[in-house]
XYZ file of C-alpha atoms in Angstrom:
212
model
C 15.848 -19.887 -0.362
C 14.776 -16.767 1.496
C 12.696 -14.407 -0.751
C 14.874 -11.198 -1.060
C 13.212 -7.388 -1.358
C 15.185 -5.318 -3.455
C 14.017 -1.749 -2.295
C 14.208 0.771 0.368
C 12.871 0.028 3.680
C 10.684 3.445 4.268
C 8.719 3.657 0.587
C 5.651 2.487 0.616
C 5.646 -0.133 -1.898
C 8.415 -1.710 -0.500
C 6.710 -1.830 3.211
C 3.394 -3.106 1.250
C 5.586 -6.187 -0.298
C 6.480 -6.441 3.443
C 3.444 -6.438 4.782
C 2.275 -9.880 2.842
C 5.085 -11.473 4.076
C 4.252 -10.380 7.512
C 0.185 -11.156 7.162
C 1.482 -14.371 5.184
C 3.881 -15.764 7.929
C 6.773 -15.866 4.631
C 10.429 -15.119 5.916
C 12.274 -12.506 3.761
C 15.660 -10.268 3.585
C 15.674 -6.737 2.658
C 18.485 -5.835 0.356
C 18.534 -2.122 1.059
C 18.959 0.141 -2.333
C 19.518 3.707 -1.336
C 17.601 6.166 -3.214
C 19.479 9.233 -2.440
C 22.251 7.275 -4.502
C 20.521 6.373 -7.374
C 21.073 3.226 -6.952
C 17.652 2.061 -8.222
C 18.389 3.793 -11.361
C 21.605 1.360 -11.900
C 22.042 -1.019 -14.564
C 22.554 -3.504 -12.037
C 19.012 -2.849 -10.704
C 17.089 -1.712 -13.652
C 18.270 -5.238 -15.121
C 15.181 -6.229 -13.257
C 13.421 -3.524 -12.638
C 13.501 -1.562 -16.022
C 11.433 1.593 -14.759
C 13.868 2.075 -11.729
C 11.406 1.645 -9.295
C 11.308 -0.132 -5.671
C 10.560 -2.511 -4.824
C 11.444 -5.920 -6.955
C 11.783 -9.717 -5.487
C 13.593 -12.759 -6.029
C 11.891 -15.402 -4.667
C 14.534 -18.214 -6.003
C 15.117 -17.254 -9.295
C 11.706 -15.718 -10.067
C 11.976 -12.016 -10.799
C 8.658 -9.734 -10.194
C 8.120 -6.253 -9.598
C 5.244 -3.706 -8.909
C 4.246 -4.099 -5.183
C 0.724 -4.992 -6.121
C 1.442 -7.828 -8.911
C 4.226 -9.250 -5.763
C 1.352 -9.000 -3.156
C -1.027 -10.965 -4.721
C 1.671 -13.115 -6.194
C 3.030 -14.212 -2.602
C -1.251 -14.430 -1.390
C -1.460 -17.213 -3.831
C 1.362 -18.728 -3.455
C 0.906 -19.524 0.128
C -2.887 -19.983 0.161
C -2.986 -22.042 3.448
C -0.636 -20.274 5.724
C -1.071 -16.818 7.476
C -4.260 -14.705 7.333
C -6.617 -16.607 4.806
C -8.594 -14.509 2.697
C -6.607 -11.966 1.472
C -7.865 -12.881 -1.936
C -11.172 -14.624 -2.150
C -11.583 -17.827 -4.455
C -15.302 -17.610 -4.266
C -15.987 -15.973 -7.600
C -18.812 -13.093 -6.144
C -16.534 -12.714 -2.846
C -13.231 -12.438 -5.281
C -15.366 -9.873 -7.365
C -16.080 -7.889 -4.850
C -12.678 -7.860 -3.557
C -11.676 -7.067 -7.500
C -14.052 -4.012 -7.063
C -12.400 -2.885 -4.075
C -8.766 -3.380 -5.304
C -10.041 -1.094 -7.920
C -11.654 1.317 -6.148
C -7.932 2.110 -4.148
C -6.226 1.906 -7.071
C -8.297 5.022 -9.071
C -10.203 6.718 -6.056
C -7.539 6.875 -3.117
C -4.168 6.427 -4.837
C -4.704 8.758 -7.475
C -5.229 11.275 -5.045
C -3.486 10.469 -1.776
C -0.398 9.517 -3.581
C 0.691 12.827 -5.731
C -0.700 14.756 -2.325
C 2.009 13.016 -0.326
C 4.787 14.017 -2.493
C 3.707 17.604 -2.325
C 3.060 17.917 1.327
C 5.939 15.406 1.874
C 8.531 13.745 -0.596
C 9.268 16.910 -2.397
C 9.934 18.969 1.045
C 12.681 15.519 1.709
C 14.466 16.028 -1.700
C 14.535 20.110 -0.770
C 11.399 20.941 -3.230
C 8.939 23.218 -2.200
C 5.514 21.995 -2.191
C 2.921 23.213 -4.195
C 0.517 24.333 -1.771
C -2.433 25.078 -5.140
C -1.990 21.205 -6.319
C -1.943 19.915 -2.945
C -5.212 21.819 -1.940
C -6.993 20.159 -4.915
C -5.727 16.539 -4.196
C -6.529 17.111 -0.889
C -10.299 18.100 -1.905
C -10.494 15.275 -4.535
C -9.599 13.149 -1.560
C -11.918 14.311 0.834
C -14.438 13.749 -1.998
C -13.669 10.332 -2.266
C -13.556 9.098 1.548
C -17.209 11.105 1.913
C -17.903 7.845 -0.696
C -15.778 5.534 1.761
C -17.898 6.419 4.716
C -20.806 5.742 2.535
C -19.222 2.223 1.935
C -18.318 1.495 5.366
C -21.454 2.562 7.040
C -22.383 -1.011 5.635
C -19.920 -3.405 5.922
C -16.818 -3.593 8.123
C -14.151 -3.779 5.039
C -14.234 -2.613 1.300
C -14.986 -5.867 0.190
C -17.390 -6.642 2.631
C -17.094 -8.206 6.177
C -13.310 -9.654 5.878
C -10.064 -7.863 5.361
C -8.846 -8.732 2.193
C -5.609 -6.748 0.287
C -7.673 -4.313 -0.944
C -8.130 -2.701 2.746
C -3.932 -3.380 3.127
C -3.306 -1.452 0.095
C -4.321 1.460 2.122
C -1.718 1.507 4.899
C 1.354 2.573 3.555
C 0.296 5.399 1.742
C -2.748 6.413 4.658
C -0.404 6.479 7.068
C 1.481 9.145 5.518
C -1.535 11.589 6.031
C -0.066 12.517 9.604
C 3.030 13.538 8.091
C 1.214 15.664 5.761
C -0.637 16.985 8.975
C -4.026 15.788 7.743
C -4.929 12.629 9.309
C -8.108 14.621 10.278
C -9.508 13.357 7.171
C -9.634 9.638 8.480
C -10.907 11.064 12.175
C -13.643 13.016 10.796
C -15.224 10.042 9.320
C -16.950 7.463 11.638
C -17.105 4.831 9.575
C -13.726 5.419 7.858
C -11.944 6.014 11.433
C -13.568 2.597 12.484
C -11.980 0.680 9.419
C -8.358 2.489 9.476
C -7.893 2.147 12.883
C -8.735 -1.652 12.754
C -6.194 -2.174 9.321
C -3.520 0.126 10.815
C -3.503 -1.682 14.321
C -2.784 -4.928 12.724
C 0.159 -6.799 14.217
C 1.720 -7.399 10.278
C 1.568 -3.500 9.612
C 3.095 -2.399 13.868
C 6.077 -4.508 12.333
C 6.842 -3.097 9.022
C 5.300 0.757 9.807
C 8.742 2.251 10.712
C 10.573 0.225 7.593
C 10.410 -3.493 6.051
C-alpha cells in the first residue's frame, strides 16, 4: 500500500515528510487538506492528528505524525534503499548527528520559524507583521548562523562530512528566507552559503520545493 501524506502540499512539514520519501526512493500520495478550510481542525482529521496540525501518514494502517518523528521513522524503515546515512548507526557518528538534530531544533527553528510567520504567514492570512518581533528573531538568527559558520568552517555538514537529516531539516523552513527578503543571511556567510547551496540543490528537495 502506498504511504499517504495527510497535509498541505506548500507547509513545510509536509514538504519535509516529502523530502524522505524523495531522498529515500519511497512512493507516496498526497491527500491534500486545505488549510484555509479548516479542514485540519476536523474531527475527521484531528482523529489522528489531535493538535490539528499537518502533516500525518498512513503508511498501511500505521498512524504517525510530527514531520520529524515520520522522517526518521521512514530513514529506518528503509535503511538500504535511497541516500544511506541519513541517520548514522555508528554510535559517535549517530551522536553527532543527535547533536546536530538538536542544534536545528533549538538554535535555527526557534528563531527562523516564528520570523517566517511574521515576515510571511501572517501577511497570507491578512495579519500585519510585527516588524519589532521580527527584527529580534531576525538578530537572534543572525546570532546563531555567526555559530554555523563557525561549525562549517570545519566540516562540510552539521554532523560532520556526510549529509545526514539534520542538514534536511533546514530546507523547508531556509528556503523561506527569500520570501521574507533576507536570504542575505545565508550569502553573507561563506561557510554557511557553501553548505545551503549544496542541501538546497539536491535533486529530492528541486522536486518537492514548489509543493509535495
Amino acid at each position: 500500500m502506498t504511504l499517504k501524506i495527510y497535509g498541505f502540499p506548500m507547509s513545510t512539514c509536509t514538504r519535509l515528510v516529502a523530502l524522505i520519501c524523495k531522498e529515500k526512493e519511497i512512493p507516496y500520495e498526497v491527500v491534500p487538506i486545505d488549510l484555509s478550510k479548516g479542514e485540519h481542525k476536523a474531527p475527521g482529521f484531528t482523529k489522528f492528528q489531535p493538535f490539528g496540525q499537518v502533516p500525518y501518514i498512513d503508511d498501511d494502517g500505521f498512524v504517525l505524525y510530527e514531520s520529524r518523528a515520520i522522517a526518521r521513522y521512514l530513514i529506518k524503515k528503509y535503511p538500504n534503499q535511497g541516500t544511506p546515512g541519513l541517520i548514522p548507526t555508528d554510535p559517535k557518528e549517530e551522536a553527532l548527528f543527535e547533536q546536530a538534530a538538536s542544534v536545528e531544533t533549538s538554535n535555527f527553528n526557534a528563531q527562523i520559524a516564528p520570523l517566517i510567520y511574521e515576515k510571511v504567514f501572517k501577511a497570507r492570512s491578512g495579519g500585519q507583521p510585527d516588524q519589532a518581533k521580527a527584527n529580534e528573531y531576525l538578530q537572534k538568527l543572525e546570532a546563531k548562523l555567526d555559530v554555523y559558520e563557525v561549525i562549517l568552517s570545519k566540516q562540510k555538514y552539521l554532523a560532520g562530512d556526510n549529509v545526514t537529516l539534520a542538514d534536511l531539516q533546514h530546507l523547508a523552513y531556509g528556503s523561506a528566507l527569500s520570501l521574507a527578503g533576507h536570504s542575505d543571511v545565508i550569502e553573507k556567510r561563506r561557510n554557511v552559503a557553501r553548505w545551503w547551496n549544496d542541501i538546497y540543490n539536491r535533486p529530492a528537495w528541486q522536486a518537492v520545493k514548489n509543493g509535495a
